[in-house]
Coordinates of C-alpha atoms and ligand atoms in Angstrom, one line a residue:
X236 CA -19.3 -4.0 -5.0
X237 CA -21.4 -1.4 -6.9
X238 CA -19.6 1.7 -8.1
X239 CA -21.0 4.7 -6.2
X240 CA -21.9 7.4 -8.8
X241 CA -23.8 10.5 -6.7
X242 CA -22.5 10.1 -3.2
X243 CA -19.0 8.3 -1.9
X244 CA -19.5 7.4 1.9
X245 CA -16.1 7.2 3.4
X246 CA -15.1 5.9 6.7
X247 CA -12.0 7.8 7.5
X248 CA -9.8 6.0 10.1
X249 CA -6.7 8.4 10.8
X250 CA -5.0 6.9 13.1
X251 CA -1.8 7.9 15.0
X252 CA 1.2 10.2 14.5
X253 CA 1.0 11.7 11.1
X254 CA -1.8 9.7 10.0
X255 CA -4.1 12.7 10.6
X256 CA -2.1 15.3 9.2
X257 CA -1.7 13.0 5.7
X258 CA -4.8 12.1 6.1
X259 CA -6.4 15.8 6.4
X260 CA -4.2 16.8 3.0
X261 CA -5.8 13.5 1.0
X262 CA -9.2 14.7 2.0
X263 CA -9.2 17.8 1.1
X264 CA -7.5 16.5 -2.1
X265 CA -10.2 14.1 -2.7
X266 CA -12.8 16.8 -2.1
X267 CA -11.5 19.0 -4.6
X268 CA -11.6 16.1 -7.5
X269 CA -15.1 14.9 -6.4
X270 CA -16.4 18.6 -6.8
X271 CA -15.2 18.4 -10.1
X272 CA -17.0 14.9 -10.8
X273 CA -20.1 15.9 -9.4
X274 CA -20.2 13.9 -6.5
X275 CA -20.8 14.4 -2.9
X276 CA -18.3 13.3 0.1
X277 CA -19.9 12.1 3.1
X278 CA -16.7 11.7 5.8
X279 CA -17.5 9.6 8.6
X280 CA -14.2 9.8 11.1
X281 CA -13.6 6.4 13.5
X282 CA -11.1 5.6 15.7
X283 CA -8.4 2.7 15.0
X284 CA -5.0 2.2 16.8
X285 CA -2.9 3.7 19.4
X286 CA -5.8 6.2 19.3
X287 CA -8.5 4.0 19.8
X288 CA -6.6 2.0 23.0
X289 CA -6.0 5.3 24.8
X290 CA -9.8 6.7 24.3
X291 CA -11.9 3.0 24.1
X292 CA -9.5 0.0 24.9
X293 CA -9.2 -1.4 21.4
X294 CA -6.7 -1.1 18.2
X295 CA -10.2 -2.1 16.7
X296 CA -13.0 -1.1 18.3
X297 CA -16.0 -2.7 16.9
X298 CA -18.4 0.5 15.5
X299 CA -15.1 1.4 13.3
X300 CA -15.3 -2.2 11.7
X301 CA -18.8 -2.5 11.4
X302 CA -19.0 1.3 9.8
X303 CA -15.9 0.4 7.8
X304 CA -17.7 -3.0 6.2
X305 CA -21.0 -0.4 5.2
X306 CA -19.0 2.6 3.9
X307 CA -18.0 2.5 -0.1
X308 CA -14.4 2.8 1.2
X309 CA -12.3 3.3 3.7
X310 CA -9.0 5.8 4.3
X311 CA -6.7 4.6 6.9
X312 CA -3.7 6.9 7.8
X313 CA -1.6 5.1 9.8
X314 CA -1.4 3.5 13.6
X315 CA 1.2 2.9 15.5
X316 CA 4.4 5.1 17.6
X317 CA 6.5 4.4 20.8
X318 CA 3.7 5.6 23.4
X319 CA 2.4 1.6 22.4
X320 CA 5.5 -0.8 22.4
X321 CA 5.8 -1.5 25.9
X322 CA 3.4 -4.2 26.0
X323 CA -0.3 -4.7 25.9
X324 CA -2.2 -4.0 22.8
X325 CA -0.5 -3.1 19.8
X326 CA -2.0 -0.5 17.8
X327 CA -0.8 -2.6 14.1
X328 CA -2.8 -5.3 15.4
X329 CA -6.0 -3.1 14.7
X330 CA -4.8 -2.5 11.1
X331 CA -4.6 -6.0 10.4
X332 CA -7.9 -6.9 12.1
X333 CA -9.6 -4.1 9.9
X334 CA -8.0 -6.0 6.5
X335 CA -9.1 -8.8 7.7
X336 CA -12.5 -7.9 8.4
X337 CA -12.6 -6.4 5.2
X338 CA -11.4 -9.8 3.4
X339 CA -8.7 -7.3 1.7
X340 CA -6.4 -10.0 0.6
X341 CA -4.9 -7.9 -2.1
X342 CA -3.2 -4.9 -1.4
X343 CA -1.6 -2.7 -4.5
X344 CA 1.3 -1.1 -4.1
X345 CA 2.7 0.8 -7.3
X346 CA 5.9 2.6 -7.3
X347 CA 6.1 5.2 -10.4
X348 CA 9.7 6.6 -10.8
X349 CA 7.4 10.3 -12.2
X350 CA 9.4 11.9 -15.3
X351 CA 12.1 14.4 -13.9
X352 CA 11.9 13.1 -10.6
X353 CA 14.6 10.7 -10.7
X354 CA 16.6 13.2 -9.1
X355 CA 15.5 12.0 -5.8
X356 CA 16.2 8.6 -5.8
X357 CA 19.9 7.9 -4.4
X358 CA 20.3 5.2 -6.9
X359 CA 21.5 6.9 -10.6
X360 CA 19.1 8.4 -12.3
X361 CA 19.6 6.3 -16.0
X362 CA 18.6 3.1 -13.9
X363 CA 15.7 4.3 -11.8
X364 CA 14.3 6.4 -15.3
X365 CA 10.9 5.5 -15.9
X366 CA 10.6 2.3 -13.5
X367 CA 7.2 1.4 -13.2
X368 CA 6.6 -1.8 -10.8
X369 CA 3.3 -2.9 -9.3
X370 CA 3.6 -4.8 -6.5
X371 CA 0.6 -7.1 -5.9
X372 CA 1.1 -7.8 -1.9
X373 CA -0.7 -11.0 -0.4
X374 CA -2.3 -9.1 2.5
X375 CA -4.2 -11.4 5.2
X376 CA -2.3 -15.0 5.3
X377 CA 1.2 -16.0 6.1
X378 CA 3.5 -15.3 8.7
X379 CA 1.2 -12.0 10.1
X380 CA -2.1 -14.1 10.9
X381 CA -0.7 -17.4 11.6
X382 CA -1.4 -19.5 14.5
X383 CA 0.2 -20.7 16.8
X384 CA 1.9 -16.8 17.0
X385 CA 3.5 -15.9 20.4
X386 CA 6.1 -16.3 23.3
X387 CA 5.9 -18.5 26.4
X388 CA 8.4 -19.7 29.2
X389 CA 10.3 -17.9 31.7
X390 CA 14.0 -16.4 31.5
X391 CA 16.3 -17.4 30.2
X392 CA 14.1 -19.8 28.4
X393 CA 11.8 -18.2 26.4
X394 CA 10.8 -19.1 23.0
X395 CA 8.8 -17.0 20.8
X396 CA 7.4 -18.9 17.5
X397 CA 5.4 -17.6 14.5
X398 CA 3.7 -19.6 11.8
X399 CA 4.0 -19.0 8.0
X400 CA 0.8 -20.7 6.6
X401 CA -0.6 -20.4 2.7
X402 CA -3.6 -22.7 1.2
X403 CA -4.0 -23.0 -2.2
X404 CA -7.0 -20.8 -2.4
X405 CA -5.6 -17.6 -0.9
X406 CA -2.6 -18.0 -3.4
X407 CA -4.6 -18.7 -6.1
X408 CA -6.4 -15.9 -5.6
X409 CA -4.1 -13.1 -5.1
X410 CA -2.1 -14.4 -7.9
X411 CA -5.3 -13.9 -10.7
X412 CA -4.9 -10.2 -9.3
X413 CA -1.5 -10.1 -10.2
X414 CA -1.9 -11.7 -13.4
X415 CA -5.2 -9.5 -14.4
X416 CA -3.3 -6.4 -13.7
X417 CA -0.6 -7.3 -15.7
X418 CA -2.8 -8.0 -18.5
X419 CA -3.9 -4.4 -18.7
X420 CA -0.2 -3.7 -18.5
X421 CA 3.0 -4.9 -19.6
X422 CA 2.0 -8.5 -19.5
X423 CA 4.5 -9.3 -17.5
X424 CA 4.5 -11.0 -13.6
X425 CA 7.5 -11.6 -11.4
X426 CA 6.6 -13.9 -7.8
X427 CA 8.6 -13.5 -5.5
X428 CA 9.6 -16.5 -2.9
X429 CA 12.1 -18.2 -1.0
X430 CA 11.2 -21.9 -2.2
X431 CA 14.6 -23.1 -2.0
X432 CA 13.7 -23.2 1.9
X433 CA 10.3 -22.5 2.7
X434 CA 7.9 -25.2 2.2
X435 CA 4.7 -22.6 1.9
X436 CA 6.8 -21.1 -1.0
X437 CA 7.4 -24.1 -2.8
X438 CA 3.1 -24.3 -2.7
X439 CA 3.4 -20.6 -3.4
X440 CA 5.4 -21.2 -6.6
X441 CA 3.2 -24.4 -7.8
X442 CA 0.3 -22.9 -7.8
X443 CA 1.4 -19.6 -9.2
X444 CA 2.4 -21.6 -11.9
X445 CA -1.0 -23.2 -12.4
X446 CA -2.9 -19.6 -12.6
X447 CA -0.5 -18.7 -15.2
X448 CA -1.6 -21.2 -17.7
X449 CA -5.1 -19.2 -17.1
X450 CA -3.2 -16.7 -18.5
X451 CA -1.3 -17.2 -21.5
X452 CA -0.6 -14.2 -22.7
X453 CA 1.1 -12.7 -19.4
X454 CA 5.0 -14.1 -19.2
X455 CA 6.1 -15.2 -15.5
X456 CA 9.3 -15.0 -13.7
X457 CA 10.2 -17.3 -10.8
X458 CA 12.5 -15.0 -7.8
X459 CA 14.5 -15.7 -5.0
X460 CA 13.3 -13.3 -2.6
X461 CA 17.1 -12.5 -1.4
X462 CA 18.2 -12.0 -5.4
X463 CA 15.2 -10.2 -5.8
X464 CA 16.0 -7.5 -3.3
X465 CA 18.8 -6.6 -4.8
X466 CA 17.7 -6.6 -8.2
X467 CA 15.2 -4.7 -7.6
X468 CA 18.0 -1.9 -7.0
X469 CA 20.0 -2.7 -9.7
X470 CA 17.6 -3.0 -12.5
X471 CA 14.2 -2.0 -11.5
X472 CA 12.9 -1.5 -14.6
X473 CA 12.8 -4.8 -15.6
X474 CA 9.6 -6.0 -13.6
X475 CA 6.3 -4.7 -14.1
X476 CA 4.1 -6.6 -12.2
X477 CA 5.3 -8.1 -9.0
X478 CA 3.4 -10.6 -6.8
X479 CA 4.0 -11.8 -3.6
X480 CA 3.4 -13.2 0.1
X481 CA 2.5 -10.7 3.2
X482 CA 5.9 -10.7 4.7
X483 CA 8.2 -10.4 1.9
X484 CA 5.4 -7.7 0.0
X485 CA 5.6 -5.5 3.7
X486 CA 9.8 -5.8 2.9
X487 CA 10.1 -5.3 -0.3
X488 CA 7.9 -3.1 -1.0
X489 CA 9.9 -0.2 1.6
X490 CA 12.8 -0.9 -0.5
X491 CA 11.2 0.0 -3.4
X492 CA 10.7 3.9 -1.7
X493 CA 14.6 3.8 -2.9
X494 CA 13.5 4.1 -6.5
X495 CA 11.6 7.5 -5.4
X496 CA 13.7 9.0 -3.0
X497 CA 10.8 8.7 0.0
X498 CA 8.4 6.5 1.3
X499 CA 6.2 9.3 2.1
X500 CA 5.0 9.4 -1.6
X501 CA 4.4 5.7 -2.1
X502 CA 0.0 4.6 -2.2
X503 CA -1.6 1.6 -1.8
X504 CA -5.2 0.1 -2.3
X505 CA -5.9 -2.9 -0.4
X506 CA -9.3 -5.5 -1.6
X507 CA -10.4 -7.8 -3.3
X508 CA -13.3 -9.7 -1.9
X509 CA -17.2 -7.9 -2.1
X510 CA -16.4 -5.7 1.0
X511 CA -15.2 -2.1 0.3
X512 CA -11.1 -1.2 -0.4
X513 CA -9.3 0.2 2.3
X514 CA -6.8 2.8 0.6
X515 CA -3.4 3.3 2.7
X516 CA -0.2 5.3 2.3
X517 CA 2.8 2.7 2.6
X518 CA 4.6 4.8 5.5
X519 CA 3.7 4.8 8.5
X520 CA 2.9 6.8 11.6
X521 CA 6.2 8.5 11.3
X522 CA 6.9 9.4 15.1
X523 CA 10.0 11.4 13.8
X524 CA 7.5 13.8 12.0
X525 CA 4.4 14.0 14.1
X526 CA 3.2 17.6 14.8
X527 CA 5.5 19.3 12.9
X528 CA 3.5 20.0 9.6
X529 CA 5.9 19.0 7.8
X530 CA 4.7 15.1 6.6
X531 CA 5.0 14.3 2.7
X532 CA 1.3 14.4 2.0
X533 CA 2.3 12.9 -1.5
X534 CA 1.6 9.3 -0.7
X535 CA -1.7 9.9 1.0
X536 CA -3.1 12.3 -2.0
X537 CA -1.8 9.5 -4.5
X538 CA -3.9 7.0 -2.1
X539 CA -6.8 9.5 -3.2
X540 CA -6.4 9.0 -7.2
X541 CA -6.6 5.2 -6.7
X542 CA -9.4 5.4 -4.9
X543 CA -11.1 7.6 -7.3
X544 CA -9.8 5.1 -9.8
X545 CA -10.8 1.8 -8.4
X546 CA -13.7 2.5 -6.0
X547 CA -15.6 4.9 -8.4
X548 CA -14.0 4.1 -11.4
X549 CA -13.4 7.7 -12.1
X550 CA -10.3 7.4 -14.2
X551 CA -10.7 10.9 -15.4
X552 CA -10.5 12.3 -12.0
X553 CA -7.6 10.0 -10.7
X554 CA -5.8 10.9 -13.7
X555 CA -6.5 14.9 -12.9
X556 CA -5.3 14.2 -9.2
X557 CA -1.9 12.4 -10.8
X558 CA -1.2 14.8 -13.0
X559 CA -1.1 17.2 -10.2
X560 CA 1.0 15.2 -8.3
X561 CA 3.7 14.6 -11.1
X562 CA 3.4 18.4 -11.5
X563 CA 4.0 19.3 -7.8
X564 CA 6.6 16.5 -7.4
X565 CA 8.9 18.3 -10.6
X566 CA 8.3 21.8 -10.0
X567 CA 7.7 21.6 -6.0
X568 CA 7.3 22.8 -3.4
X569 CA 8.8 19.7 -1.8
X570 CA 8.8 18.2 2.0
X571 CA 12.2 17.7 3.3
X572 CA 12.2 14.5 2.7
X573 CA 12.5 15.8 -1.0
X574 CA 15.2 18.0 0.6
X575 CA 12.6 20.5 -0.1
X576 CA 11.6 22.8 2.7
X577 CA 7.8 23.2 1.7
X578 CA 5.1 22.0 4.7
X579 CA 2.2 19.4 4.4
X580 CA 0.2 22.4 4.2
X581 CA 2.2 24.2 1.2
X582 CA 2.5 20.8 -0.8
X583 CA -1.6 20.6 -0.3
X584 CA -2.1 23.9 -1.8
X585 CA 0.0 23.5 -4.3
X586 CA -1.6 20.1 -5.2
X587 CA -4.7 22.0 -4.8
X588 CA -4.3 25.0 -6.8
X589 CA -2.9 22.9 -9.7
X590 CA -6.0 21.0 -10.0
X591 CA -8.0 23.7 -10.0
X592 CA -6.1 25.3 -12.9
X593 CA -5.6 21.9 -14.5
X594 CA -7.3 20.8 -18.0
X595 CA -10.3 18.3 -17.4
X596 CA -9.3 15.3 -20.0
Ligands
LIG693 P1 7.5 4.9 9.0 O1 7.0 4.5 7.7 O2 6.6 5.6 9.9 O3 8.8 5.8 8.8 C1 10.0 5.4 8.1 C2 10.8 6.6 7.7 O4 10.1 7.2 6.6 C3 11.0 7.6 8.7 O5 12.2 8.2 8.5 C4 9.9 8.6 8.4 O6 10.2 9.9 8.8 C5 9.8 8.5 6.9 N1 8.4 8.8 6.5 C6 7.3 8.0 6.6 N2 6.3 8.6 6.1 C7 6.6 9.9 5.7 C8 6.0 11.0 5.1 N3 4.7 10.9 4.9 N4 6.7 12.1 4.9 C9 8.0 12.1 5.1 N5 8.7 11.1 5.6 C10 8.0 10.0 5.9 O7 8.1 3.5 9.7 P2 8.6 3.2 11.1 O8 9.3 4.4 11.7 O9 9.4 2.0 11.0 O10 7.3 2.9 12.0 C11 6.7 3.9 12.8 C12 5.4 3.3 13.3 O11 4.5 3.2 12.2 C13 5.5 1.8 13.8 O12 4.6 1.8 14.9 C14 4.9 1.0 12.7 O13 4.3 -0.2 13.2 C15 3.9 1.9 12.1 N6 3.5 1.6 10.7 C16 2.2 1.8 10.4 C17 1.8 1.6 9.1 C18 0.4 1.8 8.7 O14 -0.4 2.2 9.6 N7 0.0 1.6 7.5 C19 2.8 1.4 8.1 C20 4.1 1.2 8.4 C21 4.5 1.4 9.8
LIG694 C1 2.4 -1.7 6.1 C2 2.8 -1.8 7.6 C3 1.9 -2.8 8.3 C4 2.3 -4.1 7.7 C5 2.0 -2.8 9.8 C6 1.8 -1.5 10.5 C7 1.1 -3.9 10.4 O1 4.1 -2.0 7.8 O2 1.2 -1.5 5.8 O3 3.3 -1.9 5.3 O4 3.3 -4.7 8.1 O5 1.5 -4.6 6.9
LIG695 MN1 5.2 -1.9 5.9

């Protein structure tokens, strides 16, 4: 993929429930830093999700994936929310259709416990202090895509079945991500699997193992997905990079909003393949929160500074949009679930006024 340098074409897919609202703050966010870079936005909006089933009769309606695969990147804010879990289409199943159809097998997720924010994490502060984990999240095999996937039969005897399903290639592959990352890092990668019963994890593990020797400089860790999870509470700041399957990356990866305080703050970048990144907050659609202005914009505006960062390789400009971000999150104002009583809009301008006033590097 070539690295726009005048113009970034987005295709903005906002979705449902607070996907707008987050979505609106990151834009505006993302404006603001481009200004600064010289370079012009061009916002395209389409429809994805619940959204896009009420108004055209698909979580995916094809002129979003076809302007999504020509756009240098995309910005999805979330789909989903109780108006679509009685049956029929789900929204999610757009979302995953979209990754797919952008061959984003990859999807980055860091979590960054910022300096003086440990505060917020309900874990004590002295072992949350400076964690720093990248989770590297294998994002269009296993358990989510495979086939057969369903249920059939009549009550009482129904039986619903999914399929876990990994080939060689699509572990390989995610795992040199893993590994690469780590090399600009702390040269460190944990996988994560459950190969004491899963047979696609014991292929997992194999062939992890084989792409490390690729990589000799980068040391790598063997988990249990179940001892994992809770070490990843008890002493997060021993793993740096973290790599593994769809399911377990979805799981895992929630958790790790402990370390923070919030999910609402936690970005992700999903790619790999030629096609443009899709850039996604974790959270989701947050039904709880829709329409009352009061969504943690934080994880959306992060989304931003790693899309500035790995889509136009702007490090300056991600960094200015971080620093603003660590600034905001220490000094607030904060959404309540900071316990702060700040708005999506207040947190914005805050964000936004401290990038005005902050120092280019
Ligand atoms: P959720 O992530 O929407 O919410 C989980 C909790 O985190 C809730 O308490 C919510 O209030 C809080 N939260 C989430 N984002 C927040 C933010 N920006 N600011 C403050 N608090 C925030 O997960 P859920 O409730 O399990 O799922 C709701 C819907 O979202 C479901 O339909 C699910 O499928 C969908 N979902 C979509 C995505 C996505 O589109 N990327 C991701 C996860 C879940
Ligand atoms: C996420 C979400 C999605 C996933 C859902 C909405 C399909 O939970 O991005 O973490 O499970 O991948
Ligand atoms: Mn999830």
């Amino acid at each position: 993929m070539s690295v726009p340098t005048t113009t970034l074409k987005l295709v903005v897919v906002a979705g449902d429930g607070i996907g707008p609202e987050v979505t609106g703050a990151a834009i505006r966010v993302l404006q603001a830093a481009l200004d600064r870079g010289g370079i012009t936005l061009e916002v395209v909006h389409h429809l994805i999700g619940g959204t896009a089933i009420d108004t055209v009769g698909s979580s995916l309606p094809a002129p979003t994936l076809a302007a999504a695969r020509a756009a240098d990147a995309v910005f999805l804010g979330a789909v989903g929310g109780p108006a679509w879990d009685h049956g029929g289409e789900r929204p999610e199943a757009g979302l995953l259709a979209l990754r797919r159809g952008l061959g984003a097998f990859s999807n980055l997720r860091p979590v960054r416990v910022w300096p003086g924010a440990e505060g917020h994490s309900p874990l004590r502060p002295e072992r949350v202090r400076g964690a720093d984990i990248l989770f590297v999240r294998e994002l269009t095999g296993g358990a989510y895509f495979g086939r057969p996937q369903g249920v059939a039969g009549i009550r009482p005897r129904r039986r619903g079945v999914d399929t876990i399903e990994y080939g060689e290639a699509e572990i390989q592959r995610v795992a040199r991500v893993a590994f690469a990352a780590a090399r600009r890092r702390r040269k460190r990668v944990a996988s994560v699997d459950k190969a004491n019963v899963l047979a696609t994890s014991r292929l997992w593990r194999e062939v992890v193992s084989e792409v490390a020797e690729e990589f000799p400089d980068v040391a790598l860790e063997h988990c249990l997905v179940d001892s994992f999870a809770l070490r990843l509470l008890l002493d997060p700041r021993a793993f740096d990079v973290v790599v593994t399957e769809n399911l377990f990356g979805d799981i895992l990866t929630d958790e790790s909003a402990a370390l923070v305080g919030t999910l609402g703050v936690l970005p992700s970048a999903s790619g790999g393949s030629d096609g443009p990144w899709l850039y996604e907050p974790v959270h989701g659609s947050a039904p709880d929160l829709a329409g009352r202005g009061i969504a943690n914009p934080l994880g959306a505006i992060a989304t931003a500074a790693m899309l500035l960062r790995l889509s136009l390789a702007r490090e300056d400009l991600a960094a200015a949009v971080e620093d603003a971000l660590a600034f905001v999150f220490a000094n607030g104002p904060l959404t309540p679930d900071l316990g702060g009583s700040g708005s999506t809009e207040t947190v914005t301008a805050a964000i936004l006024a401290q990038l005005a006033s902050g120092v280019p590097r």
